[in-house]
Amino acid sequence: MATAWPSGADSERRHAVKTDIKLGFVLSPSFTLLPFAGFLDTLRRFTGEGGQGRQTHCRWAVLGADLKPIQSSLGVAIAPWRTYGDPAEFDYIVIVGGLTSDFGLHSPETFDFLRLAASMRVPVVGLGTGSFAMAEAGLLRGRRCAVHVRHREEFTTLYPEARIILNDLFVFDDEAITCVGGVAVLDLAIELVMRQSNRVRALDGLVDQPVDEHLTIGHQPNIPYEELLNCGSWRVERAVGLMQSDLSKNVSIQCIAQRLGTSVSQLERDFAKHSELPPAVVWRRIRLGQAKLLLQNSQFSVSGIAHECGFADSSHLTRWFKRVFGETPSEFRRARKTSQSVIDMTE
């Protein structure tokens, strides 16, 4: 059963306003709110209705196998507006990923709907672990895709025929579009609008984005020492994986070694074979790299960034940041803003 578009669509028809992009959202069991809210809020900025929730240039609907509320990973539930129908009504079908532990709660109708969309050449977009649902539906066989580093090992084990592309926030492979999730969904939403409508409207929507500016479209800055994730040493690979997934935790190399069931000395010997730096330095450089990224693309304070990246306080972060990069976090952020202002004035 399919119902009409929500209110606002009637007004749109009456005024014959051109709709640039139409999306159908599919929420996974225990879906994560950040990708869904960030993606949707970015779209909302192109409605031209001052954030009143009315849909003008962008239209969307939340879809489901039935109309029962779907609970997010934080316990907040959202009820679908309508049941699955004809995918061709939409320009994109967007499946929002959730906790992989609840992946088995997906309904068979969801996979059927994704397959139907793909058969009709309607692009399917996977946000975060939405890529798992796409792969389960058979949409990523032999396809390139973006998967968050935290889920790559599990994804590769389950879907070895998919080709994970490193260092990309999102990947387009014909009608299969995947995104690592998090704030990367903001960039992807902008890219879709730019492709579907025009660059001017997309850039206008950036004014009030919750980050300083969108990242360079489609490109994820190199994750420090990502090559060590596939170096051939299981201890080094798992140690680096733990480092990248626990950035906010100020844990020692001894704790990491214990979690791997090995000793610090053994871990250091393995790192010496595959890296020019010992594990403690690699761990610190990974956290400094994340701090640099947040300084570039967020409005978090230096103290907040220190906390997010596992440093004891802002002084601890500042000391190491200056030692490695030659300037303090504040100097780095200030210089980059000045440089960006010059670029903006010349464009």
mmCIF file of C-alpha atoms in Angstrom, residues 21 27 43 102 111 167 183 230 267 306 339:
data_model
loop_
_atom_site.group_PDB
_atom_site.id
_atom_site.type_symbol
_atom_site.label_atom_id
_atom_site.label_comp_id
_atom_site.label_asym_id
_atom_site.label_seq_id
_atom_site.Cartn_x
_atom_site.Cartn_y
_atom_site.Cartn_z
ATOM 1 C CA ILE A 21 15.738 15.374 -6.151
ATOM 2 C CA LEU A 27 15.982 2.618 8.031
ATOM 3 C CA LEU A 43 18.851 18.069 2.052
ATOM 4 C CA ASP A 102 21.019 -6.396 14.745
ATOM 5 C CA PHE A 111 16.261 -6.896 0.408
ATOM 6 C CA ASN A 167 40.683 6.514 1.686
ATOM 7 C CA VAL A 183 29.847 13.404 8.903
ATOM 8 C CA ASN A 230 47.251 -5.112 5.450
ATOM 9 C CA LEU A 267 54.403 -6.038 19.493
ATOM 10 C CA ALA A 306 42.031 16.810 22.711
ATOM 11 C CA SER A 339 44.295 30.770 3.571
#
